Structures are given as structure tokens and as C-alpha cells.
């Protein structure tokens, strides 16, 4: 038996005992504090994954809004950092769940959703903290969680005019509707005719707005050439 030394990099108390204070060589590799921090982050990641949806638009857009990835064009700007944070959450949880499945032989979660994957990992956390890669797990989950917090918890978006509705034959204007208005569970884009896009659909909408503007620009060019 030997005193456990926490394997997590930058642990505040690296010599703190794991478990009862002593362990065999195959015992927990994280101290009590780091164990509970890892568990808390795993449980919080699915909530932050959902909260990132309402943060897909930046807190405030100065000047004329633009489609993310375009230059000088008006439209819906989707925050790439938030999209990447959601992808990082899902990728991290899925990769470590796959390790458990491969090495422990546990049945994988039925759904590849953050809440199912995180629950699966927490259920096997006692095994994971004895794994040689547990320090990597702790560091990666902490990094993904910190990034998600920065992305998810921003100031509410202001109302932004996005131009004519992309639905065929609809002449109404689209605007963003901030979360917190009466009857609104979260931020959304809508037009006066009743067409609605929820936050998880904004990336697709931004691309559609860009295609529509490019089509209109090409048509105007052809028309001008014809007039000339």
C-alpha cells in the first residue's frame, strides 16, 4: 500500500489521499477534490451543451450584422466558437465513452447524446479514475467545460433585422427575438408571417441567407448586363 499522489496536472493538493487515504498501485489516481471536480464537470457538460444553443448569436453585434464566414454581407451571424464548443462537448464525451466500451466491455449508451454519454461516464467513474489515462480525462473534461462556460453564458442578444424571409414567396422581414420575452423559452428568429427558426437551426439558416443573397446578387448582375 502507498500514499496516493494525484495524477492531475496543476492539482492544488497533489499529495492529498484518494479514497480512504491509502491505495494499492491499481487504486484511484485522483485525489478526492479532483475526483469530485471531474464528476461535477461531467454532470454539467450536457446542461452547457443545451445552454450553448441560446448563445449561438453574439451578445451584441456592432454595425451591420453579417453571416459568419462572409465578408461585408448582412445577415445572421452564427458564433463559430459556440458551435465548436458544442462539438467539443459531444466529441469528448463520446471518445471517453468509447474507451470504456472497448476496454471494459460495457454496453454503450443507446443514444449518442451528451446527457446519455455523461451519465454513462459517471456510472463508470470509479473504473476511469483507476485507468492510466485518467489524468488526460480530467484535463480534457476541465478544458472542454471551461470553454463551454465561456461560450454558453453570454449577455442576451439584441433584436437584429435580418432582411427578407428565406421562405419562397414570403415578403416579410426576419428578426431575432431575444430570450426572456413573454412566451419565449429561448432566442429565436421569426418573420411576421409566422416562420420560425429556433437557435439550433441558426447555422443552417445563416447558410441559407448567404445562398439567397448570392443568388440575388447574381441575378442583379445579369439584369444589369442585359440593360447595358
PDB file of C-alpha atoms in Angstrom:
ATOM      1  CA  UNK A   1       0.000   0.000   0.000  1.00  0.00           C
ATOM      2  CA  UNK A   2       1.215   3.509  -0.793  1.00  0.00           C
ATOM      3  CA  UNK A   3       0.003   7.039  -0.315  1.00  0.00           C
ATOM      4  CA  UNK A   4      -1.877   8.184  -3.409  1.00  0.00           C
ATOM      5  CA  UNK A   5      -0.427  11.117  -5.336  1.00  0.00           C
ATOM      6  CA  UNK A   6      -2.983  12.867  -7.529  1.00  0.00           C
ATOM      7  CA  UNK A   7      -2.221  12.396 -11.219  1.00  0.00           C
ATOM      8  CA  UNK A   8      -3.975  15.566 -12.332  1.00  0.00           C
ATOM      9  CA  UNK A   9      -1.702  18.308 -13.597  1.00  0.00           C
ATOM     10  CA  UNK A  10      -1.846  21.523 -11.522  1.00  0.00           C
ATOM     11  CA  UNK A  11      -3.737  19.840  -8.692  1.00  0.00           C
ATOM     12  CA  UNK A  12      -3.958  22.242  -5.739  1.00  0.00           C
ATOM     13  CA  UNK A  13      -3.208  19.429  -3.300  1.00  0.00           C
ATOM     14  CA  UNK A  14      -1.316  16.744  -5.255  1.00  0.00           C
ATOM     15  CA  UNK A  15      -0.383  14.667  -2.205  1.00  0.00           C
ATOM     16  CA  UNK A  16      -3.935  14.518  -0.863  1.00  0.00           C
ATOM     17  CA  UNK A  17      -5.039  10.920  -0.359  1.00  0.00           C
ATOM     18  CA  UNK A  18      -7.557   9.393  -2.728  1.00  0.00           C
ATOM     19  CA  UNK A  19     -10.320   7.346  -1.213  1.00  0.00           C
ATOM     20  CA  UNK A  20      -9.504   6.290   2.342  1.00  0.00           C
ATOM     21  CA  UNK A  21      -6.036   7.821   2.234  1.00  0.00           C
ATOM     22  CA  UNK A  22      -4.018   4.869   1.022  1.00  0.00           C
ATOM     23  CA  UNK A  23      -4.344   2.751  -2.062  1.00  0.00           C
ATOM     24  CA  UNK A  24      -2.778  -0.137  -3.860  1.00  0.00           C
ATOM     25  CA  UNK A  25      -0.989   0.563  -7.116  1.00  0.00           C
ATOM     26  CA  UNK A  26      -4.230  -0.050  -9.005  1.00  0.00           C
ATOM     27  CA  UNK A  27      -6.261   2.324  -6.840  1.00  0.00           C
ATOM     28  CA  UNK A  28      -7.675   5.772  -7.670  1.00  0.00           C
ATOM     29  CA  UNK A  29      -5.222   8.093  -9.387  1.00  0.00           C
ATOM     30  CA  UNK A  30      -7.056  11.309  -8.465  1.00  0.00           C
ATOM     31  CA  UNK A  31      -7.384  12.930  -5.082  1.00  0.00           C
ATOM     32  CA  UNK A  32     -10.809  13.382  -3.554  1.00  0.00           C
ATOM     33  CA  UNK A  33     -11.091  17.013  -4.652  1.00  0.00           C
ATOM     34  CA  UNK A  34     -10.142  16.322  -8.276  1.00  0.00           C
ATOM     35  CA  UNK A  35     -12.433  13.306  -8.368  1.00  0.00           C
ATOM     36  CA  UNK A  36     -15.435  15.378  -7.355  1.00  0.00           C
ATOM     37  CA  UNK A  37     -14.459  18.214  -9.699  1.00  0.00           C
ATOM     38  CA  UNK A  38     -14.283  15.772 -12.611  1.00  0.00           C
ATOM     39  CA  UNK A  39     -17.656  14.302 -11.691  1.00  0.00           C
ATOM     40  CA  UNK A  40     -19.236  17.757 -11.400  1.00  0.00           C
ATOM     41  CA  UNK A  41     -17.878  18.801 -14.809  1.00  0.00           C
ATOM     42  CA  UNK A  42     -19.192  15.628 -16.436  1.00  0.00           C
ATOM     43  CA  UNK A  43     -22.643  16.223 -14.974  1.00  0.00           C
ATOM     44  CA  UNK A  44     -22.619  19.885 -16.067  1.00  0.00           C
ATOM     45  CA  UNK A  45     -21.491  19.339 -19.671  1.00  0.00           C
ATOM     46  CA  UNK A  46     -24.924  18.236 -21.012  1.00  0.00           C
ATOM     47  CA  UNK A  47     -26.565  21.327 -19.484  1.00  0.00           C
ATOM     48  CA  UNK A  48     -23.940  23.610 -21.004  1.00  0.00           C
ATOM     49  CA  UNK A  49     -24.367  21.831 -24.343  1.00  0.00           C
ATOM     50  CA  UNK A  50     -28.044  22.830 -24.282  1.00  0.00           C
ATOM     51  CA  UNK A  51     -27.319  26.330 -22.960  1.00  0.00           C
ATOM     52  CA  UNK A  52     -24.937  26.956 -25.858  1.00  0.00           C
ATOM     53  CA  UNK A  53     -27.965  26.879 -28.181  1.00  0.00           C
ATOM     54  CA  UNK A  54     -29.242  30.161 -26.737  1.00  0.00           C
ATOM     55  CA  UNK A  55     -25.768  31.694 -27.134  1.00  0.00           C
ATOM     56  CA  UNK A  56     -25.384  30.992 -30.849  1.00  0.00           C
ATOM     57  CA  UNK A  57     -25.732  34.685 -31.608  1.00  0.00           C
ATOM     58  CA  UNK A  58     -23.130  37.081 -30.184  1.00  0.00           C
ATOM     59  CA  UNK A  59     -24.066  39.238 -27.197  1.00  0.00           C
ATOM     60  CA  UNK A  60     -24.018  42.350 -29.319  1.00  0.00           C
ATOM     61  CA  UNK A  61     -23.390  42.908 -32.999  1.00  0.00           C
ATOM     62  CA  UNK A  62     -21.851  46.263 -33.859  1.00  0.00           C
ATOM     63  CA  UNK A  63     -22.588  47.796 -37.232  1.00  0.00           C
ATOM     64  CA  UNK A  64     -24.360  45.731 -39.836  1.00  0.00           C
ATOM     65  CA  UNK A  65     -24.721  42.037 -38.925  1.00  0.00           C
ATOM     66  CA  UNK A  66     -23.086  39.526 -41.234  1.00  0.00           C
ATOM     67  CA  UNK A  67     -23.192  35.822 -41.993  1.00  0.00           C
ATOM     68  CA  UNK A  68     -20.351  34.114 -40.195  1.00  0.00           C
ATOM     69  CA  UNK A  69     -17.512  33.367 -42.570  1.00  0.00           C
ATOM     70  CA  UNK A  70     -18.542  36.026 -45.101  1.00  0.00           C
ATOM     71  CA  UNK A  71     -17.138  39.472 -45.656  1.00  0.00           C
ATOM     72  CA  UNK A  72     -19.186  42.619 -45.814  1.00  0.00           C
ATOM     73  CA  UNK A  73     -22.565  40.906 -46.191  1.00  0.00           C
ATOM     74  CA  UNK A  74     -25.561  41.464 -43.951  1.00  0.00           C
ATOM     75  CA  UNK A  75     -27.392  38.562 -42.362  1.00  0.00           C
ATOM     76  CA  UNK A  76     -27.426  36.176 -39.417  1.00  0.00           C
ATOM     77  CA  UNK A  77     -24.086  35.823 -37.687  1.00  0.00           C
ATOM     78  CA  UNK A  78     -23.673  32.450 -36.002  1.00  0.00           C
ATOM     79  CA  UNK A  79     -20.971  32.359 -33.344  1.00  0.00           C
ATOM     80  CA  UNK A  80     -18.441  29.783 -34.526  1.00  0.00           C
ATOM     81  CA  UNK A  81     -16.927  29.491 -31.044  1.00  0.00           C
ATOM     82  CA  UNK A  82     -20.262  28.314 -29.629  1.00  0.00           C
ATOM     83  CA  UNK A  83     -20.712  25.774 -32.421  1.00  0.00           C
ATOM     84  CA  UNK A  84     -17.209  24.469 -31.800  1.00  0.00           C
ATOM     85  CA  UNK A  85     -17.838  24.268 -28.038  1.00  0.00           C
ATOM     86  CA  UNK A  86     -20.897  22.095 -28.593  1.00  0.00           C
ATOM     87  CA  UNK A  87     -18.901  19.878 -30.934  1.00  0.00           C
ATOM     88  CA  UNK A  88     -16.083  19.617 -28.378  1.00  0.00           C
ATOM     89  CA  UNK A  89     -18.500  18.554 -25.627  1.00  0.00           C
ATOM     90  CA  UNK A  90     -20.022  15.792 -27.718  1.00  0.00           C
ATOM     91  CA  UNK A  91     -16.666  14.654 -29.085  1.00  0.00           C
ATOM     92  CA  UNK A  92     -15.025  14.493 -25.660  1.00  0.00           C
ATOM     93  CA  UNK A  93     -17.858  12.542 -24.050  1.00  0.00           C
ATOM     94  CA  UNK A  94     -18.178  10.160 -26.991  1.00  0.00           C
ATOM     95  CA  UNK A  95     -14.433   9.415 -27.132  1.00  0.00           C
ATOM     96  CA  UNK A  96     -14.151   8.534 -23.436  1.00  0.00           C
ATOM     97  CA  UNK A  97     -17.356   6.505 -23.541  1.00  0.00           C
ATOM     98  CA  UNK A  98     -15.828   4.560 -26.423  1.00  0.00           C
ATOM     99  CA  UNK A  99     -12.752   3.839 -24.298  1.00  0.00           C
ATOM    100  CA  UNK A 100     -14.943   2.419 -21.541  1.00  0.00           C
ATOM    101  CA  UNK A 101     -16.841   0.309 -24.059  1.00  0.00           C
ATOM    102  CA  UNK A 102     -13.689  -1.002 -25.720  1.00  0.00           C
ATOM    103  CA  UNK A 103     -11.658  -1.773 -22.618  1.00  0.00           C
ATOM    104  CA  UNK A 104     -14.271  -2.593 -20.004  1.00  0.00           C
ATOM    105  CA  UNK A 105     -16.723  -4.289 -22.342  1.00  0.00           C
ATOM    106  CA  UNK A 106     -19.646  -2.207 -21.072  1.00  0.00           C
ATOM    107  CA  UNK A 107     -22.678  -1.799 -23.316  1.00  0.00           C
ATOM    108  CA  UNK A 108     -22.505   1.613 -24.980  1.00  0.00           C
ATOM    109  CA  UNK A 109     -25.279   4.190 -24.447  1.00  0.00           C
ATOM    110  CA  UNK A 110     -28.209   3.752 -26.816  1.00  0.00           C
ATOM    111  CA  UNK A 111     -28.176   7.421 -27.808  1.00  0.00           C
ATOM    112  CA  UNK A 112     -25.112   9.485 -28.749  1.00  0.00           C
ATOM    113  CA  UNK A 113     -26.356  12.457 -26.757  1.00  0.00           C
ATOM    114  CA  UNK A 114     -24.386  14.404 -24.120  1.00  0.00           C
ATOM    115  CA  UNK A 115     -26.753  13.547 -21.273  1.00  0.00           C
ATOM    116  CA  UNK A 116     -26.575   9.803 -22.014  1.00  0.00           C
ATOM    117  CA  UNK A 117     -22.813   9.820 -22.549  1.00  0.00           C
ATOM    118  CA  UNK A 118     -22.117  11.852 -19.395  1.00  0.00           C
ATOM    119  CA  UNK A 119     -24.346   9.584 -17.287  1.00  0.00           C
ATOM    120  CA  UNK A 120     -22.534   6.562 -18.724  1.00  0.00           C
ATOM    121  CA  UNK A 121     -19.131   8.004 -17.793  1.00  0.00           C
ATOM    122  CA  UNK A 122     -20.230   8.957 -14.283  1.00  0.00           C
ATOM    123  CA  UNK A 123     -21.565   5.423 -13.773  1.00  0.00           C
ATOM    124  CA  UNK A 124     -18.106   4.091 -14.667  1.00  0.00           C
ATOM    125  CA  UNK A 125     -16.105   6.839 -12.971  1.00  0.00           C
ATOM    126  CA  UNK A 126     -14.658   4.550 -10.297  1.00  0.00           C
ATOM    127  CA  UNK A 127     -13.102   2.479 -13.087  1.00  0.00           C
ATOM    128  CA  UNK A 128     -11.978   5.528 -15.059  1.00  0.00           C
ATOM    129  CA  UNK A 129     -10.077   7.109 -12.152  1.00  0.00           C
ATOM    130  CA  UNK A 130      -8.032   3.901 -11.882  1.00  0.00           C
ATOM    131  CA  UNK A 131      -7.207   3.970 -15.590  1.00  0.00           C
ATOM    132  CA  UNK A 132      -3.688   5.103 -16.616  1.00  0.00           C
ATOM    133  CA  UNK A 133      -5.283   7.808 -18.798  1.00  0.00           C
ATOM    134  CA  UNK A 134      -7.380   9.332 -16.011  1.00  0.00           C
ATOM    135  CA  UNK A 135      -5.142  12.429 -15.833  1.00  0.00           C
ATOM    136  CA  UNK A 136      -5.835  13.034 -19.533  1.00  0.00           C
ATOM    137  CA  UNK A 137      -9.558  12.535 -18.930  1.00  0.00           C
ATOM    138  CA  UNK A 138      -9.553  15.029 -16.061  1.00  0.00           C
ATOM    139  CA  UNK A 139      -7.601  17.639 -18.034  1.00  0.00           C
ATOM    140  CA  UNK A 140      -9.673  17.295 -21.204  1.00  0.00           C
ATOM    141  CA  UNK A 141     -13.022  17.454 -19.420  1.00  0.00           C
ATOM    142  CA  UNK A 142     -11.868  20.511 -17.446  1.00  0.00           C
ATOM    143  CA  UNK A 143     -10.726  22.276 -20.623  1.00  0.00           C
ATOM    144  CA  UNK A 144     -13.942  21.472 -22.523  1.00  0.00           C
ATOM    145  CA  UNK A 145     -16.069  22.588 -19.563  1.00  0.00           C
ATOM    146  CA  UNK A 146     -14.175  25.885 -19.174  1.00  0.00           C
ATOM    147  CA  UNK A 147     -14.544  26.624 -22.892  1.00  0.00           C
ATOM    148  CA  UNK A 148     -18.254  25.767 -22.809  1.00  0.00           C
ATOM    149  CA  UNK A 149     -18.864  28.112 -19.871  1.00  0.00           C
ATOM    150  CA  UNK A 150     -17.277  30.982 -21.771  1.00  0.00           C
ATOM    151  CA  UNK A 151     -19.401  30.193 -24.827  1.00  0.00           C
ATOM    152  CA  UNK A 152     -22.727  29.426 -23.166  1.00  0.00           C
ATOM    153  CA  UNK A 153     -23.124  32.199 -20.638  1.00  0.00           C
ATOM    154  CA  UNK A 154     -23.173  35.477 -22.544  1.00  0.00           C
ATOM    155  CA  UNK A 155     -25.431  38.527 -22.413  1.00  0.00           C
ATOM    156  CA  UNK A 156     -28.827  38.215 -24.121  1.00  0.00           C
ATOM    157  CA  UNK A 157     -28.808  39.041 -27.803  1.00  0.00           C
ATOM    158  CA  UNK A 158     -30.412  42.251 -29.021  1.00  0.00           C
ATOM    159  CA  UNK A 159     -33.086  42.302 -31.711  1.00  0.00           C
ATOM    160  CA  UNK A 160     -31.428  42.250 -35.137  1.00  0.00           C
ATOM    161  CA  UNK A 161     -33.056  42.776 -38.541  1.00  0.00           C
ATOM    162  CA  UNK A 162     -32.029  40.005 -40.928  1.00  0.00           C
ATOM    163  CA  UNK A 163     -33.749  41.006 -44.156  1.00  0.00           C
ATOM    164  CA  UNK A 164     -36.476  39.304 -46.161  1.00  0.00           C
ATOM    165  CA  UNK A 165     -37.661  35.842 -45.130  1.00  0.00           C
ATOM    166  CA  UNK A 166     -35.929  32.988 -46.943  1.00  0.00           C
ATOM    167  CA  UNK A 167     -39.177  31.041 -47.384  1.00  0.00           C
ATOM    168  CA  UNK A 168     -40.309  31.059 -51.038  1.00  0.00           C
ATOM    169  CA  UNK A 169     -42.900  33.748 -51.818  1.00  0.00           C
ATOM    170  CA  UNK A 170     -42.687  35.240 -48.303  1.00  0.00           C
ATOM    171  CA  UNK A 171     -42.165  39.006 -48.353  1.00  0.00           C
ATOM    172  CA  UNK A 172     -41.958  39.577 -44.581  1.00  0.00           C
ATOM    173  CA  UNK A 173     -38.798  40.634 -42.741  1.00  0.00           C
ATOM    174  CA  UNK A 174     -36.911  38.314 -40.370  1.00  0.00           C
ATOM    175  CA  UNK A 175     -35.705  39.476 -36.944  1.00  0.00           C
ATOM    176  CA  UNK A 176     -34.087  37.848 -33.931  1.00  0.00           C
ATOM    177  CA  UNK A 177     -36.202  37.575 -30.796  1.00  0.00           C
ATOM    178  CA  UNK A 178     -34.145  37.657 -27.574  1.00  0.00           C
ATOM    179  CA  UNK A 179     -34.677  35.031 -24.897  1.00  0.00           C
ATOM    180  CA  UNK A 180     -36.740  36.162 -21.941  1.00  0.00           C
ATOM    181  CA  UNK A 181     -39.570  37.877 -23.815  1.00  0.00           C
ATOM    182  CA  UNK A 182     -43.069  36.865 -22.825  1.00  0.00           C
ATOM    183  CA  UNK A 183     -43.864  33.419 -24.174  1.00  0.00           C
ATOM    184  CA  UNK A 184     -40.291  32.798 -25.396  1.00  0.00           C
ATOM    185  CA  UNK A 185     -38.337  29.881 -23.917  1.00  0.00           C
ATOM    186  CA  UNK A 186     -35.197  30.881 -25.791  1.00  0.00           C
ATOM    187  CA  UNK A 187     -33.830  33.036 -28.571  1.00  0.00           C
ATOM    188  CA  UNK A 188     -35.359  32.560 -31.997  1.00  0.00           C
ATOM    189  CA  UNK A 189     -35.602  34.077 -35.456  1.00  0.00           C
ATOM    190  CA  UNK A 190     -39.044  34.753 -36.869  1.00  0.00           C
ATOM    191  CA  UNK A 191     -40.876  36.737 -39.506  1.00  0.00           C
ATOM    192  CA  UNK A 192     -44.294  38.423 -39.299  1.00  0.00           C
ATOM    193  CA  UNK A 193     -45.823  35.635 -41.404  1.00  0.00           C
ATOM    194  CA  UNK A 194     -45.090  33.129 -38.646  1.00  0.00           C
ATOM    195  CA  UNK A 195     -41.992  31.376 -39.966  1.00  0.00           C
ATOM    196  CA  UNK A 196     -39.758  30.491 -37.015  1.00  0.00           C
ATOM    197  CA  UNK A 197     -36.200  29.206 -36.653  1.00  0.00           C
ATOM    198  CA  UNK A 198     -35.041  28.086 -33.206  1.00  0.00           C
ATOM    199  CA  UNK A 199     -31.449  28.590 -32.116  1.00  0.00           C
ATOM    200  CA  UNK A 200     -30.274  25.107 -33.094  1.00  0.00           C
ATOM    201  CA  UNK A 201     -31.375  25.874 -36.683  1.00  0.00           C
ATOM    202  CA  UNK A 202     -29.440  29.143 -36.995  1.00  0.00           C
ATOM    203  CA  UNK A 203     -26.321  27.711 -38.593  1.00  0.00           C
ATOM    204  CA  UNK A 204     -28.426  26.229 -41.387  1.00  0.00           C
ATOM    205  CA  UNK A 205     -30.394  29.482 -41.676  1.00  0.00           C
ATOM    206  CA  UNK A 206     -27.200  31.547 -41.919  1.00  0.00           C
ATOM    207  CA  UNK A 207     -26.054  29.422 -44.835  1.00  0.00           C
ATOM    208  CA  UNK A 208     -29.455  29.737 -46.482  1.00  0.00           C
ATOM    209  CA  UNK A 209     -29.380  33.532 -46.111  1.00  0.00           C
ATOM    210  CA  UNK A 210     -25.940  33.588 -47.696  1.00  0.00           C
ATOM    211  CA  UNK A 211     -27.067  31.440 -50.642  1.00  0.00           C
ATOM    212  CA  UNK A 212     -30.146  33.622 -51.136  1.00  0.00           C
ATOM    213  CA  UNK A 213     -28.060  36.810 -51.173  1.00  0.00           C
ATOM    214  CA  UNK A 214     -25.591  35.279 -53.633  1.00  0.00           C
ATOM    215  CA  UNK A 215     -28.465  34.231 -55.898  1.00  0.00           C
ATOM    216  CA  UNK A 216     -29.981  37.714 -55.804  1.00  0.00           C
ATOM    217  CA  UNK A 217     -26.587  39.299 -56.456  1.00  0.00           C
ATOM    218  CA  UNK A 218     -26.036  37.049 -59.471  1.00  0.00           C
ATOM    219  CA  UNK A 219     -29.500  37.930 -60.799  1.00  0.00           C
ATOM    220  CA  UNK A 220     -28.853  41.647 -60.408  1.00  0.00           C
ATOM    221  CA  UNK A 221     -25.579  41.275 -62.299  1.00  0.00           C
ATOM    222  CA  UNK A 222     -27.274  39.516 -65.203  1.00  0.00           C
ATOM    223  CA  UNK A 223     -30.048  42.128 -65.237  1.00  0.00           C
ATOM    224  CA  UNK A 224     -27.549  44.996 -65.325  1.00  0.00           C
ATOM    225  CA  UNK A 225     -25.681  43.373 -68.172  1.00  0.00           C
ATOM    226  CA  UNK A 226     -28.927  42.945 -70.085  1.00  0.00           C
ATOM    227  CA  UNK A 227     -29.838  46.601 -69.591  1.00  0.00           C
ATOM    228  CA  UNK A 228     -26.384  47.665 -70.713  1.00  0.00           C
TER     229      UNK A 228
END
